[in-house]
Amino acid sequence: MELRIFTEPQQGASYDTLLKVAKATEDLGFNAFFRSDHYLRMGNVDGLPGPTDAWITLAGLARETKRIRLGTLMTAGTFRLPGVLAIQVAQVDQMSGGRVELGLGAGWFEEEHKAYGIPFPKEKFARLEEQLAIVTGLWATEAGKEFSYDGTYYQLERSPALPKPAQGKVPVLIGGHGATRTPRLAAQYADEFNIPFASLEDSERQFGRVRAAAEAAGRKGDALVYSNALVACVGRNDAEVARRAAAIGRNVDELKANGLAGSPAEVVDKIGRYAAIGASRVYLQMLDLDDLDHLELISAQVQSQLG
């Protein structure tokens, strides 16, 4: 089981804070640093000092880290034109020496679009399908050849399909709870399927749908990586768990039911149950980015037991 660190900077984090967390992620042996792609806070937080852009952040981290992989859960398709996104991701991949992964979703948070004047179309999922075709098509086009696309929402004419990523193929992540369209898109385009904040039962059901869709599309069901994103709240004792839960405005019992909370042994046991249903990767949602001791504890007493 592989553990990755997942942050939500819209809740309040500067680039310097994210850099500290990313460097700790690398130093403590975690595999990757991922972040959300949002421009507006959620819930009862002030969000100060204000939002940071996902791909600008990752560009900076690409030059200031050496080993960890970098990516998004999930880039909002509503924020960027697909041709521009393909250029941005390829460039950051080059800047990192080939360590980037692209999680791409339809976008859903209407209020942040209103707050920053971003169009919020009704047909988001159909647009996402075209975006995936364009981004992956541009990267896959052989050097010296051109890429064209005539879709309902996007048209590209004789694109040189440059620049290319440093990797032969940038891993693409697709995720969500949708029962039909999401598995179909994952089967067609994804290297990894991620389900966020889901129970064991819901995760197993959705993983099964994606496997079935992959097989129907002519792929092996286990050709994809299957992963979960879950909030983390780990403590050496009950008091430390309670303190960390209070710091993020959550209830311990709720966190234990819906996330990875409790002692290291409890968390290792629950991660094992996700592994048993097919997950090989967990994104730990870290909501208190000033608590680097939390990362140290998870590295020393959870990650070390997972092999």
Short mmCIF file of C-alpha atoms in Angstrom, two decimals:
data_model
loop_
_atom_site.label_atom_id
_atom_site.label_comp_id
_atom_site.label_asym_id
_atom_site.label_seq_id
_atom_site.Cartn_x
_atom_site.Cartn_y
_atom_site.Cartn_z
CA MET A 1 0.00 0.00 0.00
CA GLU A 2 1.35 3.39 -1.04
CA LEU A 3 0.58 6.54 0.97
CA ARG A 4 0.41 9.95 -0.67
CA ILE A 5 -0.14 13.36 0.93
CA PHE A 6 -3.16 15.33 -0.25
CA THR A 7 -3.71 19.00 0.69
CA GLU A 8 -6.62 21.43 0.45
CA PRO A 9 -4.91 24.85 0.16
CA GLN A 10 -8.15 26.77 -0.48
CA GLN A 11 -8.84 26.31 3.23
CA GLY A 12 -5.90 28.59 4.00
CA ALA A 13 -2.28 28.05 2.95
CA SER A 14 0.45 30.13 1.39
CA TYR A 15 2.94 28.76 -1.12
CA ASP A 16 5.58 28.74 1.63
CA THR A 17 3.35 26.53 3.78
CA LEU A 18 2.78 24.15 0.88
CA LEU A 19 6.51 24.05 0.21
CA LYS A 20 7.19 23.02 3.83
CA VAL A 21 4.62 20.24 3.58
CA ALA A 22 5.97 19.06 0.21
CA LYS A 23 9.54 18.97 1.52
CA ALA A 24 8.37 17.07 4.61
CA THR A 25 6.50 14.70 2.32
CA GLU A 26 9.75 14.01 0.48
CA ASP A 27 11.96 13.81 3.55
CA LEU A 28 9.61 11.43 5.37
CA GLY A 29 9.47 8.91 2.56
CA PHE A 30 5.99 9.46 1.20
CA ASN A 31 5.59 8.89 -2.53
CA ALA A 32 3.73 12.00 -3.66
CA PHE A 33 2.34 15.43 -2.84
CA PHE A 34 -1.05 16.25 -4.35
CA ARG A 35 -3.31 19.24 -3.95
CA SER A 36 -6.87 20.24 -4.73
CA ASP A 37 -7.76 22.75 -7.44
CA HIS A 38 -10.10 25.27 -5.84
CA TYR A 39 -10.27 29.06 -5.61
CA LEU A 40 -12.71 29.46 -2.72
CA ARG A 41 -12.72 28.22 0.86
CA MET A 42 -15.33 25.76 2.07
CA GLY A 43 -16.95 25.70 5.49
CA ASN A 44 -16.19 27.77 8.55
CA VAL A 45 -12.61 28.87 7.83
CA ASP A 46 -11.20 32.24 6.77
CA GLY A 47 -9.15 30.82 3.90
CA LEU A 48 -6.33 33.31 4.53
CA PRO A 49 -4.08 34.35 2.89
CA GLY A 50 -6.25 33.41 -0.09
CA PRO A 51 -6.23 30.84 -2.86
CA THR A 52 -3.19 29.56 -4.71
CA ASP A 53 -3.34 28.18 -8.22
CA ALA A 54 -2.75 24.43 -8.46
CA TRP A 55 -0.48 24.36 -11.49
CA ILE A 56 1.53 27.43 -10.51
CA THR A 57 2.08 25.80 -7.13
CA LEU A 58 3.15 22.52 -8.71
CA ALA A 59 5.50 24.35 -11.07
CA GLY A 60 7.26 25.87 -8.08
CA LEU A 61 7.40 22.56 -6.23
CA ALA A 62 8.73 20.86 -9.34
CA ARG A 63 11.90 22.93 -9.00
CA GLU A 64 12.15 22.64 -5.21
CA THR A 65 11.70 18.88 -4.79
CA LYS A 66 13.65 16.00 -6.28
CA ARG A 67 11.85 12.70 -5.78
CA ILE A 68 8.15 12.92 -4.97
CA ARG A 69 5.49 12.81 -7.62
CA LEU A 70 3.24 15.86 -7.96
CA GLY A 71 -0.36 16.15 -9.04
CA THR A 72 -3.94 17.25 -8.59
CA LEU A 73 -7.08 15.74 -7.10
CA MET A 74 -8.71 17.01 -9.25
CA THR A 75 -7.96 19.79 -11.73
CA ALA A 76 -11.30 21.44 -12.53
CA GLY A 77 -12.11 21.16 -16.21
CA THR A 78 -14.03 24.42 -15.98
CA PHE A 79 -10.90 26.39 -15.05
CA ARG A 80 -8.76 25.81 -18.15
CA LEU A 81 -9.10 25.25 -21.86
CA PRO A 82 -7.87 21.73 -22.67
CA GLY A 83 -5.18 22.84 -25.11
CA VAL A 84 -3.77 25.27 -22.56
CA LEU A 85 -3.96 22.63 -19.82
CA ALA A 86 -2.00 20.18 -21.97
CA ILE A 87 0.75 22.79 -22.36
CA GLN A 88 0.78 23.64 -18.64
CA VAL A 89 0.99 20.05 -17.47
CA ALA A 90 3.64 19.12 -20.05
CA GLN A 91 5.75 22.09 -18.99
CA VAL A 92 5.50 21.30 -15.29
CA ASP A 93 6.34 17.69 -16.09
CA GLN A 94 9.49 18.88 -17.86
CA MET A 95 10.32 21.16 -14.92
CA SER A 96 10.02 18.20 -12.53
CA GLY A 97 12.00 15.75 -14.63
CA GLY A 98 8.93 13.63 -15.30
CA ARG A 99 7.18 13.45 -11.92
CA VAL A 100 3.73 14.88 -12.72
CA GLU A 101 0.30 13.23 -12.69
CA LEU A 102 -2.95 14.81 -13.86
CA GLY A 103 -6.18 14.28 -12.02
CA LEU A 104 -8.92 15.82 -14.15
CA GLY A 105 -12.56 16.30 -13.17
CA ALA A 106 -15.58 18.15 -14.45
CA GLY A 107 -15.64 20.91 -11.79
CA TRP A 108 -18.55 21.28 -9.40
CA PHE A 109 -18.23 24.23 -6.98
CA GLU A 110 -20.42 26.91 -8.55
CA GLU A 111 -19.74 29.56 -5.90
CA GLU A 112 -16.01 29.73 -6.68
CA HIS A 113 -16.84 30.26 -10.34
CA LYS A 114 -19.12 33.15 -9.44
CA ALA A 115 -16.51 34.60 -7.09
CA TYR A 116 -13.83 34.81 -9.79
CA GLY A 117 -15.87 35.26 -12.95
CA ILE A 118 -15.31 31.76 -14.33
CA PRO A 119 -18.05 30.40 -16.61
CA PHE A 120 -19.94 27.48 -15.06
CA PRO A 121 -21.51 25.52 -17.94
CA LYS A 122 -24.42 23.14 -17.51
CA GLU A 123 -22.89 20.41 -19.68
CA LYS A 124 -19.78 19.87 -17.57
CA PHE A 125 -19.43 16.11 -17.98
CA ALA A 126 -19.72 16.16 -21.76
CA ARG A 127 -17.06 18.86 -21.81
CA LEU A 128 -14.84 16.74 -19.57
CA GLU A 129 -15.00 13.89 -22.06
CA GLU A 130 -13.80 16.17 -24.84
CA GLN A 131 -11.10 17.65 -22.59
CA LEU A 132 -9.71 14.19 -21.86
CA ALA A 133 -9.69 13.33 -25.55
CA ILE A 134 -7.85 16.55 -26.38
CA VAL A 135 -5.26 16.54 -23.60
CA THR A 136 -4.33 12.90 -24.09
CA GLY A 137 -4.52 13.27 -27.88
CA LEU A 138 -2.13 16.21 -27.92
CA TRP A 139 0.42 14.35 -25.80
CA ALA A 140 0.11 11.16 -27.86
CA THR A 141 0.61 12.89 -31.23
CA GLU A 142 3.99 12.02 -32.70
CA ALA A 143 6.54 14.81 -32.92
CA GLY A 144 6.38 16.47 -36.31
CA LYS A 145 2.72 15.57 -36.81
CA GLU A 146 -0.38 17.66 -36.14
CA PHE A 147 -3.49 17.14 -34.02
CA SER A 148 -6.97 18.28 -34.95
CA TYR A 149 -10.23 17.82 -33.08
CA ASP A 150 -13.78 18.75 -34.05
CA GLY A 151 -15.99 18.42 -31.01
CA THR A 152 -19.21 19.94 -29.77
CA TYR A 153 -17.45 22.24 -27.31
CA TYR A 154 -13.84 22.41 -28.52
CA GLN A 155 -12.24 22.58 -31.95
CA LEU A 156 -8.49 22.37 -32.61
CA GLU A 157 -7.05 22.86 -36.09
CA ARG A 158 -3.62 21.57 -37.06
CA SER A 159 -2.09 21.90 -33.62
CA PRO A 160 1.64 21.11 -33.50
CA ALA A 161 0.79 19.26 -30.26
CA LEU A 162 3.74 20.74 -28.40
CA PRO A 163 5.34 20.73 -25.91
CA LYS A 164 5.63 17.09 -24.95
CA PRO A 165 5.86 15.93 -21.32
CA ALA A 166 9.14 14.53 -20.05
CA GLN A 167 7.42 11.23 -19.33
CA GLY A 168 6.45 8.95 -22.14
CA LYS A 169 2.93 9.14 -20.69
CA VAL A 170 1.66 11.40 -17.95
CA PRO A 171 -0.56 9.28 -15.67
CA VAL A 172 -4.19 10.42 -15.83
CA LEU A 173 -6.45 10.08 -12.78
CA ILE A 174 -10.23 10.05 -13.01
CA GLY A 175 -12.44 9.71 -9.97
CA GLY A 176 -15.87 10.03 -8.49
CA HIS A 177 -18.99 8.23 -7.39
CA GLY A 178 -20.97 8.19 -10.66
CA ALA A 179 -22.30 4.73 -11.49
CA THR A 180 -22.19 4.77 -15.29
CA ARG A 181 -20.43 7.63 -17.06
CA THR A 182 -17.52 7.91 -14.63
CA PRO A 183 -16.49 4.23 -14.93
CA ARG A 184 -16.79 4.48 -18.71
CA LEU A 185 -14.48 7.51 -18.87
CA ALA A 186 -12.03 5.88 -16.47
CA ALA A 187 -11.97 2.74 -18.61
CA GLN A 188 -11.19 4.81 -21.69
CA TYR A 189 -8.69 7.35 -20.40
CA ALA A 190 -7.48 6.67 -16.85
CA ASP A 191 -4.32 5.11 -15.52
CA GLU A 192 -5.75 5.40 -12.01
CA PHE A 193 -9.26 5.49 -10.60
CA ASN A 194 -9.75 7.39 -7.34
CA ILE A 195 -12.82 7.46 -5.14
CA PRO A 196 -12.86 10.27 -2.58
CA PHE A 197 -14.17 9.97 0.97
CA ALA A 198 -16.04 6.72 0.44
CA SER A 199 -16.84 3.81 2.72
CA LEU A 200 -15.40 0.36 2.19
CA GLU A 201 -18.71 -0.80 0.77
CA ASP A 202 -19.08 2.10 -1.65
CA SER A 203 -15.44 1.83 -2.70
CA GLU A 204 -15.71 -1.88 -3.43
CA ARG A 205 -18.87 -1.32 -5.46
CA GLN A 206 -17.33 1.49 -7.50
CA PHE A 207 -14.06 -0.35 -8.08
CA GLY A 208 -16.13 -3.23 -9.43
CA ARG A 209 -17.94 -0.94 -11.83
CA VAL A 210 -14.67 0.46 -13.14
CA ARG A 211 -13.17 -3.02 -13.57
CA ALA A 212 -16.24 -4.12 -15.49
CA ALA A 213 -16.13 -1.01 -17.69
CA ALA A 214 -12.43 -1.56 -18.39
CA GLU A 215 -13.04 -5.15 -19.42
CA ALA A 216 -15.95 -4.09 -21.63
CA ALA A 217 -13.59 -1.60 -23.29
CA GLY A 218 -11.01 -4.29 -23.98
CA ARG A 219 -8.68 -3.56 -21.06
CA LYS A 220 -7.82 -5.78 -18.14
CA GLY A 221 -9.65 -4.72 -15.00
CA ASP A 222 -6.41 -4.58 -13.05
CA ALA A 223 -4.72 -2.41 -15.68
CA LEU A 224 -5.76 0.61 -13.59
CA VAL A 225 -4.50 1.62 -10.16
CA TYR A 226 -7.38 1.85 -7.66
CA SER A 227 -7.10 4.41 -4.88
CA ASN A 228 -8.96 6.17 -2.09
CA ALA A 229 -8.74 9.68 -0.68
CA LEU A 230 -9.48 9.79 3.04
CA VAL A 231 -9.07 12.38 5.77
CA ALA A 232 -6.29 11.53 8.24
CA CYS A 233 -6.31 12.18 11.99
CA VAL A 234 -3.77 10.02 13.78
CA GLY A 235 -2.53 10.32 17.34
CA ARG A 236 -0.29 8.46 19.76
CA ASN A 237 -3.14 8.45 22.27
CA ASP A 238 -6.79 9.49 22.57
CA ALA A 239 -5.91 12.99 23.71
CA GLU A 240 -3.72 13.61 20.68
CA VAL A 241 -6.40 12.30 18.32
CA ALA A 242 -8.96 14.58 19.99
CA ARG A 243 -6.64 17.58 19.72
CA ARG A 244 -6.05 17.00 16.02
CA ALA A 245 -9.76 16.49 15.37
CA ALA A 246 -10.58 19.75 17.17
CA ALA A 247 -7.94 21.60 15.15
CA ILE A 248 -9.76 20.75 11.92
CA GLY A 249 -13.25 21.21 13.35
CA ARG A 250 -14.23 17.54 13.22
CA ASN A 251 -15.61 14.95 15.62
CA VAL A 252 -13.44 11.96 16.52
CA ASP A 253 -16.21 9.38 16.15
CA GLU A 254 -17.20 10.80 12.75
CA LEU A 255 -13.59 10.75 11.62
CA LYS A 256 -13.17 7.14 12.71
CA ALA A 257 -16.32 6.20 10.82
CA ASN A 258 -15.57 8.11 7.62
CA GLY A 259 -11.80 8.52 7.52
CA LEU A 260 -8.52 7.23 8.88
CA ALA A 261 -8.54 8.26 12.51
CA GLY A 262 -7.30 6.92 15.80
CA SER A 263 -4.08 5.28 16.88
CA PRO A 264 -1.50 4.16 14.33
CA ALA A 265 -2.62 0.56 14.86
CA GLU A 266 -6.26 1.47 14.19
CA VAL A 267 -5.33 3.33 11.03
CA VAL A 268 -3.08 0.52 9.76
CA ASP A 269 -5.94 -1.92 10.31
CA LYS A 270 -8.42 0.22 8.39
CA ILE A 271 -6.01 0.81 5.52
CA GLY A 272 -5.63 -2.96 5.36
CA ARG A 273 -9.37 -3.28 4.85
CA TYR A 274 -9.19 -0.89 1.89
CA ALA A 275 -6.30 -2.92 0.50
CA ALA A 276 -8.43 -6.06 0.76
CA ILE A 277 -11.02 -4.61 -1.65
CA GLY A 278 -8.41 -3.66 -4.22
CA ALA A 279 -6.99 -0.26 -3.26
CA SER A 280 -3.22 -0.03 -3.65
CA ARG A 281 -2.86 3.68 -2.93
CA VAL A 282 -4.34 6.05 -0.33
CA TYR A 283 -4.28 9.84 -0.48
CA LEU A 284 -4.17 11.16 3.08
CA GLN A 285 -6.13 14.40 3.25
CA MET A 286 -4.14 16.60 5.65
CA LEU A 287 -6.22 19.54 6.79
CA ASP A 288 -3.88 21.12 9.37
CA LEU A 289 -0.85 21.98 7.27
CA ASP A 290 1.06 23.49 10.19
CA ASP A 291 1.12 20.15 12.04
CA LEU A 292 4.21 18.55 10.53
CA ASP A 293 4.50 16.28 13.58
CA HIS A 294 1.37 14.59 12.24
CA LEU A 295 3.23 13.67 9.07
CA GLU A 296 6.20 12.42 11.09
CA LEU A 297 3.95 10.18 13.18
CA ILE A 298 2.22 8.69 10.12
CA SER A 299 5.56 8.08 8.46
CA ALA A 300 7.10 6.42 11.49
CA GLN A 301 4.17 4.39 12.78
CA VAL A 302 1.73 3.88 9.89
CA GLN A 303 3.68 3.96 6.64
CA SER A 304 6.46 1.86 8.13
CA GLN A 305 3.99 -0.98 8.80
CA LEU A 306 2.52 -1.07 5.30
CA GLY A 307 5.56 -2.28 3.41
#
